[in-house]
Amino acid sequence: MTLGRIDHVYYWTVDMDRAVKFYEDVMGLRLLRRDGSNWAMFDAGPVRLALHGAVEGRPIETGGATAVFAVDDLDASRAALEERGAEFEEQVGEVEGYARFATLRDPDGNRVQIIEYAREGG
């Protein structure tokens, strides 16, 4: 058996409507499929992002993963997301010569990052 590419990453949510609104309106992702309050899947490029609705009697699991979205211009992207209501946790992080990133949380407390990779030669 050989594993294929990552198909999707999902986060748990206690409020599907609120979470879908965040990923559509704030993050700008296109909703591909929705199954009521149980499941939603978004187009996020080669790896899809999904939301799994809360299951009665089971606590919500947050913080187990971080969805990271590549952007061409970190500062402009951060400003646009803040304009849409995103609240970033910290100052911009940097791995010198490799990438800059910024972290925010979705309405359920799951970490989301945007990352700008350094361009070769400048």
Coordinates of N, CA, C and O in Angstrom, one line a residue:
M1 N 0.8 -1.2 0.0 CA 0.0 0.0 0.0 C 0.9 1.2 0.0 O 1.9 1.3 0.7
T2 N 0.5 2.2 -0.8 CA 1.2 3.5 -0.8 C 0.2 4.6 -0.6 O -0.9 4.6 -1.2
L3 N 0.5 5.5 0.3 CA -0.3 6.6 0.6 C -0.3 7.6 -0.5 O 0.7 7.8 -1.1
G4 N -1.5 8.1 -0.8 CA -1.6 9.2 -1.8 C -1.4 10.5 -1.2 O -1.0 10.7 0.0
R5 N -1.7 11.6 -1.9 CA -1.6 13.0 -1.4 C -2.6 13.2 -0.3 O -3.6 12.5 -0.2
I6 N -2.4 14.2 0.5 CA -3.4 14.6 1.5 C -4.6 15.1 0.8 O -4.5 15.9 -0.1
D7 N -5.7 14.5 1.1 CA -7.0 14.8 0.5 C -7.6 16.1 1.1 O -8.1 17.0 0.4
H8 N -7.7 16.1 2.4 CA -8.3 17.2 3.1 C -7.9 17.3 4.6 O -7.4 16.3 5.1
V9 N -8.1 18.4 5.2 CA -7.9 18.6 6.6 C -9.2 19.1 7.1 O -9.9 19.9 6.5
Y10 N -9.6 18.6 8.3 CA -10.9 19.1 8.9 C -10.7 19.5 10.3 O -9.8 19.1 11.0
Y11 N -11.6 20.5 10.7 CA -11.7 21.0 12.0 C -13.1 20.7 12.5 O -14.0 20.6 11.8
W12 N -13.2 20.5 13.9 CA -14.5 20.3 14.5 C -15.1 21.7 14.8 O -14.4 22.6 15.0
T13 N -16.4 21.7 14.8 CA -17.1 23.0 15.1 C -18.4 22.7 15.8 O -19.0 21.7 15.6
V14 N -18.7 23.7 16.7 CA -19.9 23.6 17.5 C -21.0 24.4 16.8 O -22.2 24.2 17.1
D15 N -20.7 25.2 15.9 CA -21.7 26.1 15.2 C -21.3 26.1 13.7 O -20.5 27.0 13.3
M16 N -21.9 25.2 12.9 CA -21.5 25.1 11.5 C -21.8 26.4 10.7 O -21.0 26.8 9.9
D17 N -23.0 27.0 11.0 CA -23.3 28.2 10.3 C -22.2 29.3 10.5 O -21.7 29.9 9.5
R18 N -21.8 29.5 11.7 CA -20.8 30.5 12.1 C -19.5 30.2 11.4 O -18.8 31.0 10.9
A19 N -19.1 28.9 11.5 CA -17.8 28.4 10.9 C -17.8 28.6 9.4 O -16.8 29.0 8.8
V20 N -18.9 28.2 8.7 CA -19.0 28.3 7.3 C -18.9 29.8 6.9 O -18.1 30.1 5.9
K21 N -19.6 30.6 7.6 CA -19.5 32.1 7.3 C -18.1 32.6 7.4 O -17.6 33.3 6.6
F22 N -17.4 32.2 8.5 CA -16.0 32.6 8.7 C -15.1 32.2 7.5 O -14.4 33.0 6.9
Y23 N -15.2 30.9 7.1 CA -14.3 30.4 6.0 C -14.7 31.0 4.6 O -13.9 31.2 3.8
E24 N -16.0 31.3 4.4 CA -16.4 31.9 3.2 C -16.1 33.4 3.2 O -15.5 33.9 2.3
D25 N -16.6 34.1 4.2 CA -16.6 35.6 4.2 C -15.3 36.2 4.6 O -14.8 37.2 4.1
V26 N -14.6 35.5 5.6 CA -13.4 36.1 6.1 C -12.2 35.5 5.3 O -11.4 36.3 4.8
M27 N -12.1 34.2 5.2 CA -11.0 33.6 4.6 C -11.1 33.5 3.0 O -10.2 33.3 2.3
G28 N -12.4 33.7 2.5 CA -12.6 33.8 1.1 C -12.6 32.5 0.4 O -12.3 32.4 -0.9
L29 N -12.9 31.4 1.1 CA -12.9 30.1 0.4 C -14.3 29.8 -0.2 O -15.3 30.2 0.3
R30 N -14.3 29.0 -1.3 CA -15.5 28.6 -1.9 C -16.0 27.3 -1.3 O -15.3 26.3 -1.3
L31 N -17.3 27.3 -0.9 CA -17.9 26.1 -0.3 C -18.2 25.1 -1.4 O -18.8 25.5 -2.4
L32 N -17.7 23.9 -1.3 CA -17.9 22.9 -2.3 C -19.1 22.0 -2.0 O -19.8 21.5 -2.8
R33 N -19.3 21.7 -0.7 CA -20.4 20.8 -0.2 C -20.7 21.1 1.2 O -19.9 21.4 2.0
R34 N -22.0 20.9 1.5 CA -22.5 21.2 2.8 C -23.6 20.1 3.1 O -24.5 19.9 2.4
D35 N -23.4 19.5 4.3 CA -24.4 18.5 4.8 C -24.9 19.0 6.1 O -24.5 18.5 7.2
G36 N -25.8 20.0 6.0 CA -26.4 20.5 7.2 C -25.4 21.0 8.3 O -24.5 21.7 7.9
S37 N -25.6 20.5 9.5 CA -24.7 20.9 10.6 C -23.6 19.8 10.8 O -22.8 19.9 11.7
N38 N -23.6 18.8 9.9 CA -22.6 17.7 10.1 C -21.3 17.9 9.3 O -20.3 17.5 9.8
W39 N -21.3 18.5 8.2 CA -20.1 18.6 7.3 C -20.1 19.7 6.4 O -21.2 20.0 5.8
A40 N -19.0 20.3 6.1 CA -18.9 21.3 5.1 C -17.4 21.2 4.5 O -16.5 20.9 5.2
M41 N -17.3 21.3 3.2 CA -16.0 21.2 2.5 C -15.8 22.4 1.6 O -16.7 22.8 0.9
F42 N -14.5 22.9 1.7 CA -14.2 24.1 0.9 C -13.1 23.8 -0.1 O -12.2 23.0 0.2
D43 N -13.1 24.6 -1.2 CA -12.0 24.5 -2.1 C -10.8 25.3 -1.6 O -10.9 26.5 -1.4
A44 N -9.7 24.7 -1.3 CA -8.5 25.3 -0.8 C -7.3 24.9 -1.6 O -6.2 24.8 -1.1
G45 N -7.5 24.7 -2.9 CA -6.5 24.2 -3.7 C -6.4 22.7 -3.7 O -7.4 22.0 -3.6
P46 N -5.2 22.2 -3.8 CA -5.0 20.7 -4.0 C -5.5 20.0 -2.7 O -5.8 18.8 -2.8
V47 N -5.4 20.6 -1.6 CA -5.9 20.0 -0.3 C -7.1 20.7 0.1 O -7.1 21.9 0.3
R48 N -8.3 20.0 0.3 CA -9.5 20.7 0.7 C -9.5 20.9 2.2 O -8.9 20.2 3.0
L49 N -10.3 21.9 2.6 CA -10.5 22.2 4.1 C -11.9 21.8 4.4 O -12.8 22.2 3.6
A50 N -12.2 21.1 5.5 CA -13.5 20.7 5.8 C -13.8 21.0 7.3 O -12.9 21.2 8.1
L51 N -15.1 21.1 7.6 CA -15.6 21.3 8.9 C -16.5 20.1 9.3 O -17.3 19.7 8.6
H52 N -16.3 19.6 10.5 CA -17.0 18.4 11.0 C -17.9 18.9 12.2 O -17.3 19.5 13.1
G53 N -19.2 18.8 12.1 CA -20.1 19.2 13.1 C -19.9 18.4 14.4 O -19.5 17.3 14.4
A54 N -20.2 19.1 15.5 CA -20.1 18.4 16.8 C -21.0 17.2 16.9 O -22.1 17.2 16.3
V55 N -20.5 16.2 17.6 CA -21.3 15.0 17.8 C -21.7 15.0 19.3 O -20.9 15.1 20.2
E56 N -23.0 14.7 19.5 CA -23.6 14.8 20.8 C -22.8 13.8 21.7 O -22.5 12.7 21.4
G57 N -22.5 14.4 22.9 CA -21.8 13.6 23.9 C -20.3 13.5 23.7 O -19.6 12.9 24.5
R58 N -19.8 14.1 22.7 CA -18.3 14.1 22.4 C -17.8 15.5 22.5 O -18.3 16.4 21.8
P59 N -16.7 15.8 23.3 CA -16.2 17.1 23.3 C -15.5 17.5 22.0 O -15.0 16.7 21.3
I60 N -15.6 18.8 21.7 CA -14.9 19.3 20.5 C -13.4 19.3 20.7 O -12.9 19.6 21.8
E61 N -12.7 18.8 19.7 CA -11.2 18.8 19.7 C -10.7 19.9 18.9 O -11.0 20.1 17.7
T62 N -10.0 20.8 19.5 CA -9.4 22.0 18.8 C -7.9 21.9 19.0 O -7.4 21.3 19.9
G63 N -7.2 22.6 18.1 CA -5.8 22.8 18.3 C -4.9 21.6 17.8 O -3.7 21.6 18.0
G64 N -5.5 20.6 17.2 CA -4.7 19.4 16.8 C -4.0 19.6 15.5 O -3.2 18.8 15.1
A65 N -4.4 20.6 14.8 CA -3.8 20.8 13.4 C -3.8 22.3 13.2 O -4.5 23.1 13.8
T66 N -3.1 22.7 12.2 CA -3.2 24.1 11.7 C -3.3 24.1 10.2 O -2.4 23.5 9.5
A67 N -4.3 24.7 9.7 CA -4.4 24.9 8.2 C -3.6 26.1 7.9 O -3.7 27.2 8.5
V68 N -2.6 25.9 6.9 CA -1.7 27.0 6.5 C -2.0 27.3 5.0 O -1.9 26.4 4.2
F69 N -2.3 28.6 4.8 CA -2.6 29.0 3.4 C -1.5 29.9 2.9 O -1.1 30.9 3.5
A70 N -1.0 29.5 1.7 CA 0.1 30.3 1.1 C -0.5 31.6 0.5 O -1.6 31.6 -0.1
V71 N 0.2 32.7 0.6 CA -0.2 34.0 0.1 C 1.1 34.6 -0.6 O 2.2 34.3 -0.2
D72 N 0.8 35.5 -1.6 CA 1.9 36.1 -2.3 C 2.5 37.3 -1.5 O 3.7 37.6 -1.5
D73 N 1.6 38.0 -0.7 CA 2.0 39.2 0.0 C 1.4 39.1 1.4 O 0.2 39.3 1.6
L74 N 2.2 38.7 2.4 CA 1.7 38.5 3.8 C 1.0 39.8 4.3 O -0.1 39.7 4.9
D75 N 1.7 40.9 4.2 CA 1.1 42.1 4.8 C -0.2 42.5 4.2 O -1.1 42.9 4.9
A76 N -0.3 42.5 2.9 CA -1.6 42.8 2.2 C -2.7 41.8 2.6 O -3.8 42.2 2.8
S77 N -2.3 40.6 2.6 CA -3.3 39.5 2.9 C -3.8 39.6 4.4 O -5.0 39.5 4.6
R78 N -2.9 39.9 5.3 CA -3.2 40.1 6.7 C -4.2 41.3 6.8 O -5.2 41.2 7.5
A79 N -3.8 42.4 6.2 CA -4.7 43.6 6.2 C -6.1 43.3 5.7 O -7.1 43.7 6.3
A80 N -6.2 42.6 4.6 CA -7.5 42.2 4.0 C -8.3 41.3 4.9 O -9.5 41.5 5.1
L81 N -7.6 40.4 5.5 CA -8.3 39.5 6.5 C -8.8 40.3 7.7 O -9.9 40.0 8.2
E82 N -8.0 41.1 8.2 CA -8.4 42.0 9.4 C -9.6 42.8 9.0 O -10.5 43.0 9.8
E83 N -9.6 43.4 7.8 CA -10.7 44.2 7.3 C -12.0 43.4 7.3 O -13.1 43.9 7.5
R84 N -11.9 42.1 7.1 CA -13.1 41.2 7.1 C -13.4 40.6 8.5 O -14.3 39.8 8.6
G85 N -12.6 41.0 9.5 CA -13.0 40.6 10.8 C -12.0 39.6 11.5 O -12.2 39.2 12.6
A86 N -11.0 39.2 10.8 CA -10.0 38.3 11.4 C -9.2 39.0 12.5 O -8.9 40.1 12.3
E87 N -8.9 38.3 13.5 CA -8.1 38.8 14.6 C -6.8 37.9 14.7 O -7.0 36.7 15.1
F88 N -5.7 38.5 14.5 CA -4.4 37.8 14.5 C -3.9 37.7 16.0 O -4.0 38.7 16.7
E89 N -3.3 36.6 16.3 CA -2.8 36.4 17.7 C -1.5 37.1 18.0 O -1.3 37.5 19.1
E90 N -0.6 37.3 17.1 CA 0.7 37.7 17.4 C 1.2 38.5 16.3 O 0.6 38.7 15.2
Q91 N 2.4 39.1 16.5 CA 3.1 39.7 15.4 C 3.5 38.7 14.4 O 3.5 37.5 14.6
V92 N 4.0 39.2 13.2 CA 4.4 38.3 12.2 C 5.6 37.5 12.6 O 6.5 38.0 13.2
G93 N 5.5 36.2 12.4 CA 6.7 35.3 12.7 C 7.5 35.2 11.4 O 7.1 35.4 10.3
E94 N 8.8 34.8 11.6 CA 9.7 34.6 10.5 C 10.7 33.5 10.7 O 11.2 33.4 11.8
V95 N 10.9 32.8 9.6 CA 12.0 31.9 9.5 C 12.9 32.5 8.5 O 12.6 32.5 7.3
E96 N 14.0 33.2 9.0 CA 14.8 34.0 8.1 C 15.3 33.3 6.9 O 15.8 32.2 6.9
G97 N 15.0 34.0 5.8 CA 15.4 33.5 4.5 C 14.5 32.5 3.9 O 14.7 32.0 2.7
Y98 N 13.5 32.1 4.6 CA 12.6 31.0 4.2 C 11.1 31.5 4.0 O 10.5 31.4 3.0
A99 N 10.5 32.1 5.1 CA 9.1 32.4 5.1 C 8.8 33.4 6.2 O 9.4 33.4 7.3
R100 N 7.7 34.1 6.0 CA 7.0 34.9 7.1 C 5.6 34.4 7.2 O 5.0 34.0 6.2
F101 N 5.1 34.4 8.5 CA 3.7 33.9 8.7 C 3.0 34.6 9.8 O 3.6 35.3 10.6
A102 N 1.7 34.5 9.7 CA 0.8 35.2 10.8 C -0.3 34.2 11.1 O -0.8 33.4 10.3
T103 N -0.7 34.2 12.4 CA -1.6 33.2 12.9 C -2.9 33.9 13.4 O -2.8 34.9 14.1
L104 N -4.0 33.3 13.1 CA -5.3 33.7 13.6 C -6.1 32.4 14.1 O -5.6 31.3 13.9
R105 N -7.3 32.6 14.6 CA -8.1 31.5 15.0 C -9.5 31.6 14.4 O -10.0 32.7 14.3
D106 N -10.0 30.5 14.1 CA -11.4 30.5 13.6 C -12.4 30.6 14.8 O -11.9 30.6 15.9
P107 N -13.7 30.7 14.6 CA -14.6 30.9 15.7 C -14.6 29.8 16.7 O -15.1 30.0 17.9
D108 N -14.1 28.6 16.4 CA -14.0 27.5 17.4 C -12.7 27.4 18.1 O -12.4 26.4 18.8
G109 N -11.7 28.3 17.8 CA -10.4 28.3 18.4 C -9.4 27.5 17.6 O -8.2 27.4 18.1
N110 N -9.7 27.0 16.5 CA -8.7 26.3 15.7 C -7.7 27.3 15.0 O -8.1 28.3 14.6
R111 N -6.4 26.9 15.0 CA -5.4 27.8 14.5 C -5.4 27.8 12.9 O -5.6 26.7 12.4
V112 N -5.3 28.9 12.4 CA -5.2 29.1 10.9 C -4.0 30.0 10.7 O -3.8 31.0 11.4
Q113 N -3.2 29.7 9.7 CA -2.0 30.6 9.4 C -2.1 31.0 7.9 O -2.6 30.3 7.1
I114 N -1.5 32.2 7.6 CA -1.1 32.5 6.3 C 0.4 32.6 6.2 O 1.0 33.0 7.2
I115 N 1.0 32.2 5.1 CA 2.4 32.2 5.0 C 2.9 32.7 3.6 O 2.2 32.5 2.6
E116 N 3.9 33.5 3.7 CA 4.5 34.0 2.4 C 6.0 33.5 2.4 O 6.8 33.7 3.3
Y117 N 6.2 32.7 1.4 CA 7.6 32.1 1.2 C 8.5 33.2 0.6 O 8.1 33.9 -0.3
A118 N 9.8 33.2 1.0 CA 10.8 34.1 0.4 C 10.9 33.7 -1.0 O 10.9 32.6 -1.5
R119 N 11.1 34.8 -1.8 CA 11.4 34.6 -3.2 C 12.9 34.4 -3.5 O 13.7 35.1 -2.8
E120 N 13.2 33.5 -4.4 CA 14.6 33.3 -4.7 C 15.2 34.6 -5.3 O 14.6 35.3 -6.1
G121 N 16.4 34.9 -4.8 CA 17.1 36.1 -5.4 C 16.6 37.4 -4.8 O 16.9 38.5 -5.4
G122 N 15.8 37.4 -3.8 CA 15.4 38.7 -3.3 C 14.3 38.6 -2.3 O 13.8 39.4 -1.7

